[in-house]
Amino acid sequence: MNEQLKTDPTKPAQRMRAGSMTITLLPWIIASIAMLVLPMIFTNNSALTIMNQMSITIIFALAYNMLLGQGGMLSFGHAVYAGVGGFFCMHLMNMSDFFAAMPLPILPLFGGLFGMGLALIVGSFSTRSAGTVFAMISLGVGELIAASSVIVVAFFGGEEGISGDRTYAQPFFGVEFLQQQEVYYLTAAWVIISAGLMYAWSRTPVGRMANAVRDNPERAEFLGYSARWVRYYSFVASGFFAGVSGGLFAINYEILTEENLNAASSGVILLVTFLGGVGFFFGPIIGAIVFTLLQTVLSLQTELWAFYAGSLFLATVMFFPGGLAGLIMMHVPAIKLGKWKLLIAPYFKTLLPAAIGILGLSALVEMTFHYRHGATGDNEMTLFWTTFDSHTIMPWIIAGAITVIGIGIARLTAADLKDSWNEANTAGGAS
């Protein structure tokens, strides 16, 4: 018996088990190093603010994915838990005596606890069932609290919201968080901590059972687990981390308004999470990064950024239900088979013309918008670093030709890409 329990490190399977901890920790180490180095590359305050917003959205999206991706609960009002957590943190900021004795890094913890407190109350009746019932209750609660924001002025501040000053907190090892870079490192630390805790939660028995309840609640009940209580625990944990994101929002922007907890904010986080991929833990992270870049960087270039974000979301729903993370993970079989190189040339032949065609289509959209909504006499516009007269026919012909030719080439080469994809994902043959 003792001989059977001994391990042989020369065997590949046992070597893999010995290195599994390194494999698990490697993404976290890389992410931590990247977040540590980013402020040294992007040093201006606007870039730091964008990265802060990205980090806050990552925590909120991961918290939302605890409901949608892991528990199968579609919520249309989850922004209220982030919002009330942020408002509570703002009130703490304005309690001068108490706040002066508090280190700023622990403030998001109070936001998380307040968000969790609200989730404890709402979850007691909303998690009795999932599906449409849960979705409608979440929408009703979200609208109720959002409407209360202009009624309960003492807590929400009315239409003007509530503002505060983070620098009144007790210095943390001499850091007073006067600079945006200092706030960035505080937010980054909370991102790593929160993401690590949410990942650990997904590996607990409750997190595993949340997946089972999502897929087959009847069978989970048959095995002796209460589907309602599993959903309730996931809901409460999600409310906590949503409140943490609200606390970080309060620290970063020092103001909260009704917009932080209305239905639009809840819809945005649903879009972010689904865009990234609800079936994967890292999916919401990708979605948060992409959407924040669309909302900040792309919005500086065009007024139609929301149109492009909506188009990307629609394309994801129609063609890639697994989100951007699912699109990435589709390539894992080809990589494991060592045949991923077969896809390089077909991708180049199909995706490059498709991208050029999409840029041509975007040019037509931008020209149409400028033609219809430009000021009288303002005929010139700049697009892709080129200035031209949008009221002449030649730019329209060029943009239309690029669109047709690019998309046409992509359609012609799509069959070859499909054949190469099938070959790359089939065992055997040349690699």
C-alpha positions in Angstrom: 0.0 0.0 0.0 2.8 2.4 0.9 4.5 1.7 -2.4 1.4 2.8 -4.3 1.3 6.1 -2.5 4.8 7.1 -3.6 5.3 9.5 -6.4 7.8 9.4 -9.2 8.9 12.9 -10.3 10.2 11.6 -13.6 6.7 10.9 -14.8 5.1 13.7 -16.9 1.8 13.7 -15.1 3.4 14.1 -11.7 5.7 16.8 -13.0 2.6 18.6 -14.2 1.0 18.4 -10.8 4.2 19.6 -9.1 4.2 22.7 -11.4 0.5 23.3 -11.3 0.9 25.9 -8.5 3.4 27.8 -10.7 1.0 27.7 -13.6 -1.8 29.0 -11.5 0.2 31.8 -10.0 1.9 32.9 -13.2 -1.0 35.0 -14.7 -1.4 36.8 -11.3 2.4 37.5 -11.2 2.3 38.8 -14.8 -0.7 41.0 -14.1 0.8 42.4 -11.0 4.1 43.3 -12.8 2.1 44.8 -15.7 0.0 47.0 -13.4 3.2 48.0 -11.5 5.0 49.1 -14.7 2.1 50.7 -16.6 2.4 54.1 -14.8 6.0 54.3 -15.8 5.0 54.0 -19.5 1.9 56.2 -19.4 2.8 59.0 -17.1 0.2 61.7 -17.8 -2.8 62.2 -15.6 -5.3 61.5 -18.3 -3.8 58.1 -19.0 -3.7 57.3 -15.3 -7.4 58.3 -14.9 -8.3 56.0 -17.8 -6.4 53.1 -16.2 -8.1 53.8 -12.9 -11.5 53.7 -14.6 -10.5 50.5 -16.3 -9.5 48.9 -12.9 -12.8 49.9 -11.3 -14.7 48.5 -14.2 -12.8 45.2 -14.0 -13.8 44.7 -10.3 -17.4 45.6 -11.1 -17.5 43.3 -14.1 -16.0 40.4 -12.2 -18.6 41.0 -9.4 -21.4 41.0 -12.0 -20.0 37.8 -13.5 -20.4 36.1 -10.2 -24.1 36.4 -10.8 -24.4 36.0 -14.6 -21.5 33.7 -15.5 -21.2 31.6 -12.4 -24.8 31.6 -11.1 -26.9 32.2 -14.2 -28.6 35.2 -12.6 -29.3 38.0 -15.1 -29.5 41.3 -13.2 -30.7 44.5 -14.7 -30.0 46.6 -11.5 -26.7 45.6 -10.2 -25.3 49.1 -10.4 -27.2 50.0 -7.2 -24.8 47.9 -5.1 -21.8 49.7 -6.5 -23.6 53.0 -6.2 -24.7 52.8 -2.6 -21.2 51.5 -1.6 -19.8 54.6 -3.3 -22.3 57.0 -1.6 -21.5 55.4 1.8 -17.8 56.0 1.2 -18.5 59.6 0.2 -20.4 60.1 3.5 -17.4 58.7 5.4 -15.2 61.1 3.5 -17.3 64.0 4.8 -17.2 62.8 8.4 -14.0 64.8 9.1 -13.1 63.4 12.5 -13.7 59.8 11.6 -12.1 60.1 8.2 -9.0 61.9 9.5 -8.2 58.8 11.5 -8.8 56.3 8.7 -6.2 55.2 6.2 -7.6 55.7 2.7 -6.8 52.2 1.4 -9.3 50.6 3.7 -12.2 52.9 2.6 -13.4 50.6 -0.3 -13.8 47.9 2.4 -16.6 50.0 3.9 -18.2 50.4 0.5 -18.1 46.7 0.1 -19.7 46.0 3.4 -22.5 48.5 2.7 -23.1 47.0 -0.7 -23.2 43.6 0.9 -25.7 44.8 3.5 -28.1 45.9 0.8 -27.5 42.6 -1.1 -28.4 40.7 2.1 -31.8 42.4 2.2 -32.6 42.3 -1.5 -31.2 38.8 -2.0 -33.5 37.4 0.7 -36.5 37.7 -1.6 -34.9 38.0 -5.1 -32.9 34.8 -5.2 -35.9 32.5 -4.5 -35.8 31.7 -8.2 -33.6 32.6 -11.2 -34.5 33.4 -14.8 -37.1 36.0 -15.7 -38.4 36.4 -12.1 -35.0 37.4 -10.8 -34.3 39.7 -13.7 -37.5 41.6 -13.2 -37.0 41.9 -9.5 -33.5 43.2 -10.0 -34.9 45.7 -12.5 -37.6 46.9 -10.2 -35.2 47.2 -7.2 -32.7 49.1 -9.4 -35.3 51.5 -10.6 -36.7 52.0 -7.1 -33.4 52.9 -5.6 -32.5 55.1 -8.6 -35.8 57.0 -8.2 -35.1 57.3 -4.5 -31.8 59.1 -5.3 -33.7 62.4 -6.0 -36.1 61.8 -3.0 -33.7 60.7 -0.2 -31.6 63.8 -0.5 -29.9 63.2 2.9 -28.1 60.1 1.6 -27.9 60.6 -2.2 -27.6 64.3 -2.4 -30.4 64.8 -4.9 -29.6 65.7 -8.5 -26.2 67.2 -7.6 -25.0 64.1 -5.9 -22.3 64.1 -3.2 -18.7 65.2 -3.4 -15.8 64.7 -1.0 -12.0 65.1 -0.7 -9.9 62.0 -0.3 -6.8 63.9 0.9 -8.5 64.5 4.3 -7.8 60.8 5.2 -5.0 59.8 7.5 -1.7 59.5 5.5 -0.8 55.9 4.6 2.9 55.5 5.3 3.4 59.1 4.5 1.3 58.9 1.2 -1.5 61.5 1.2 -2.8 60.5 -2.3 -2.5 63.9 -3.7 -1.2 62.6 -7.0 -3.1 60.5 -9.5 -0.3 58.0 -9.7 -0.7 57.3 -6.0 -4.5 56.7 -6.5 -3.6 54.4 -9.4 -1.5 52.1 -7.2 -4.2 52.0 -4.6 -6.8 51.0 -7.2 -4.4 48.5 -8.7 -3.8 46.8 -5.3 -7.5 46.5 -4.8 -7.9 45.0 -8.3 -5.4 42.3 -7.6 -6.9 41.6 -4.1 -10.5 41.6 -5.3 -9.8 39.5 -8.5 -7.8 37.0 -6.4 -10.6 36.7 -3.8 -13.3 36.3 -6.5 -11.2 33.6 -8.3 -10.8 31.8 -5.0 -14.5 32.1 -4.4 -15.1 30.4 -7.8 -13.0 27.4 -6.5 -14.9 27.0 -3.2 -17.7 24.5 -2.8 -20.3 27.3 -3.0 -18.7 28.7 -6.2 -18.7 25.2 -7.7 -22.3 24.6 -6.7 -23.3 27.9 -8.2 -22.3 26.5 -11.6 -24.3 23.4 -10.9 -27.4 25.4 -9.9 -26.9 27.5 -13.0 -26.9 24.4 -15.3 -29.3 22.2 -13.5 -31.0 23.4 -10.3 -33.3 20.4 -10.0 -30.3 18.0 -9.9 -28.5 20.2 -7.4 -31.6 20.0 -5.2 -31.8 16.3 -5.6 -28.2 16.0 -4.4 -29.1 17.9 -1.2 -28.1 21.4 -2.0 -30.5 24.4 -1.7 -30.4 26.2 -5.0 -31.9 29.3 -3.3 -29.2 29.5 -0.7 -26.4 28.9 -3.2 -27.8 31.8 -5.3 -28.2 33.9 -2.2 -24.5 33.4 -1.1 -23.3 34.3 -4.6 -25.6 37.4 -4.7 -24.3 38.6 -1.4 -20.6 38.1 -2.3 -21.2 39.9 -5.6 -22.8 42.8 -3.8 -19.7 43.1 -1.6 -17.3 43.4 -4.5 -19.6 45.7 -6.4 -19.6 47.9 -3.3 -15.7 47.8 -3.4 -15.8 49.1 -6.9 -18.1 51.9 -5.8 -15.7 52.8 -3.0 -12.8 53.0 -5.5 -15.0 55.2 -7.8 -15.5 57.6 -4.9 -11.8 57.7 -4.2 -10.9 58.3 -7.9 -13.5 60.8 -8.9 -14.5 62.3 -5.5 -18.1 62.7 -6.6 -21.1 60.4 -7.0 -24.5 61.1 -8.6 -27.6 59.3 -9.6 -25.9 58.1 -12.8 -23.8 55.7 -10.7 -26.8 53.5 -9.8 -29.4 53.9 -12.6 -30.5 51.4 -15.2 -28.0 52.7 -17.8 -25.1 51.9 -15.6 -26.5 48.4 -15.0 -26.9 47.9 -18.7 -23.3 49.0 -19.4 -21.9 46.5 -17.0 -24.0 43.8 -18.6 -22.6 44.8 -22.0 -19.1 44.8 -20.6 -19.4 41.4 -19.1 -21.0 39.7 -22.0 -18.6 41.4 -24.5 -15.7 39.9 -22.6 -17.3 36.5 -22.1 -19.4 35.3 -19.2 -18.2 31.7 -19.5 -14.6 32.5 -18.5 -13.2 34.2 -15.3 -10.9 36.5 -17.3 -13.7 37.4 -19.8 -15.0 40.4 -17.9 -11.4 41.7 -17.5 -11.1 41.7 -21.3 -14.5 43.3 -21.7 -13.7 46.0 -19.2 -10.5 46.9 -20.9 -12.0 47.0 -24.4 -15.1 49.0 -23.4 -13.1 51.5 -21.3 -10.8 52.1 -24.3 -13.9 52.6 -26.5 -15.5 54.9 -24.0 -12.4 57.1 -23.4 -9.9 56.8 -26.3 -12.3 56.3 -29.1 -14.8 58.9 -27.8 -12.0 61.5 -28.2 -11.9 60.7 -31.9 -15.6 60.4 -32.8 -19.0 61.2 -31.3 -20.3 57.9 -32.6 -18.3 55.7 -30.2 -21.4 54.3 -28.6 -22.6 53.2 -32.0 -19.4 51.3 -32.6 -19.6 49.8 -29.1 -23.1 48.7 -29.7 -22.2 47.2 -33.1 -19.3 45.3 -31.5 -21.7 44.0 -28.8 -24.3 43.0 -31.5 -21.6 41.1 -33.5 -20.5 39.3 -30.4 -24.0 38.2 -29.5 -24.7 37.0 -33.1 -21.4 35.4 -34.0 -19.3 34.9 -30.8 -21.7 34.1 -27.9 -18.6 33.2 -25.8 -17.4 36.8 -26.0 -13.8 37.9 -26.7 -12.5 35.4 -24.2 -14.3 32.6 -25.9 -12.9 33.8 -29.2 -9.4 33.5 -27.7 -10.0 30.1 -26.1 -11.3 28.7 -29.4 -7.6 28.5 -30.5 -6.5 26.4 -27.6 -7.1 23.0 -29.4 -5.1 24.1 -32.4 -2.3 25.3 -30.1 -2.3 22.0 -28.2 -2.2 20.1 -31.5 0.7 22.2 -32.6 -1.1 23.2 -35.8 -1.9 26.9 -35.1 0.6 28.0 -37.8 -1.8 26.7 -40.4 -4.1 29.6 -39.5 -1.6 32.5 -39.9 -1.9 32.8 -43.7 -5.7 32.3 -43.9 -6.2 34.9 -41.2 -4.0 37.3 -43.0 -5.9 36.7 -46.3 -9.4 37.0 -44.7 -9.2 39.2 -41.6 -7.0 41.9 -43.0 -9.4 42.7 -46.0 -12.3 42.4 -43.6 -10.8 45.0 -41.3 -10.1 47.3 -44.2 -13.7 46.9 -45.4 -15.0 47.7 -41.9 -12.8 50.8 -41.8 -14.3 51.8 -45.1 -17.8 51.2 -43.7 -16.9 53.3 -40.7 -15.8 56.1 -43.0 -19.2 56.1 -44.7 -20.9 56.3 -41.3 -18.7 59.2 -40.2 -19.2 61.0 -43.5 -23.0 60.6 -43.3 -23.0 61.9 -39.8 -20.9 64.9 -40.7 -23.0 65.6 -43.8 -26.3 65.5 -41.9 -25.2 67.2 -38.6 -22.3 69.4 -39.6 -22.6 73.2 -39.2 -23.7 75.2 -42.2 -20.7 75.8 -44.4 -18.5 73.3 -42.5 -17.9 70.9 -45.4 -14.4 69.8 -44.5 -13.8 66.9 -42.1 -10.7 64.9 -41.0 -10.9 61.1 -41.0 -7.9 58.7 -40.7 -5.5 61.7 -40.6 -6.9 62.9 -44.0 -8.8 66.2 -44.5 -11.3 66.3 -47.3 -14.6 67.8 -48.4 -17.5 65.5 -47.4 -19.9 67.3 -49.8 -18.0 66.1 -52.9 -18.6 62.7 -54.5 -15.1 61.4 -54.7 -14.6 60.6 -51.0 -17.9 58.7 -51.0 -16.8 56.7 -54.0 -13.4 55.9 -52.5 -14.9 54.8 -49.1 -17.6 52.8 -50.8 -15.0 51.0 -53.0 -12.9 50.2 -50.0 -15.9 48.8 -48.2 -17.1 46.6 -51.1 -13.6 45.4 -52.1 -12.5 44.6 -48.6 -15.6 42.7 -47.5 -15.8 41.1 -50.9 -12.3 39.6 -50.6 -13.0 38.5 -47.1 -16.1 36.6 -48.3 -14.2 35.0 -51.1 -11.5 33.7 -48.8 -13.8 32.7 -46.0 -14.1 29.1 -47.4 -10.3 28.6 -47.3 -10.2 29.9 -43.8 -12.9 27.4 -42.7 -11.0 24.5 -44.3 -7.8 25.6 -42.6 -9.6 25.9 -39.3 -11.0 22.4 -39.6 -7.6 21.1 -40.4 -5.9 22.9 -37.6 -8.4 21.5 -35.1 -8.3 17.9 -36.3 -5.8 15.5 -34.8 -3.4 13.8 -37.2 -1.9 15.0 -40.5 0.8 17.5 -41.0 1.4 20.1 -38.3 
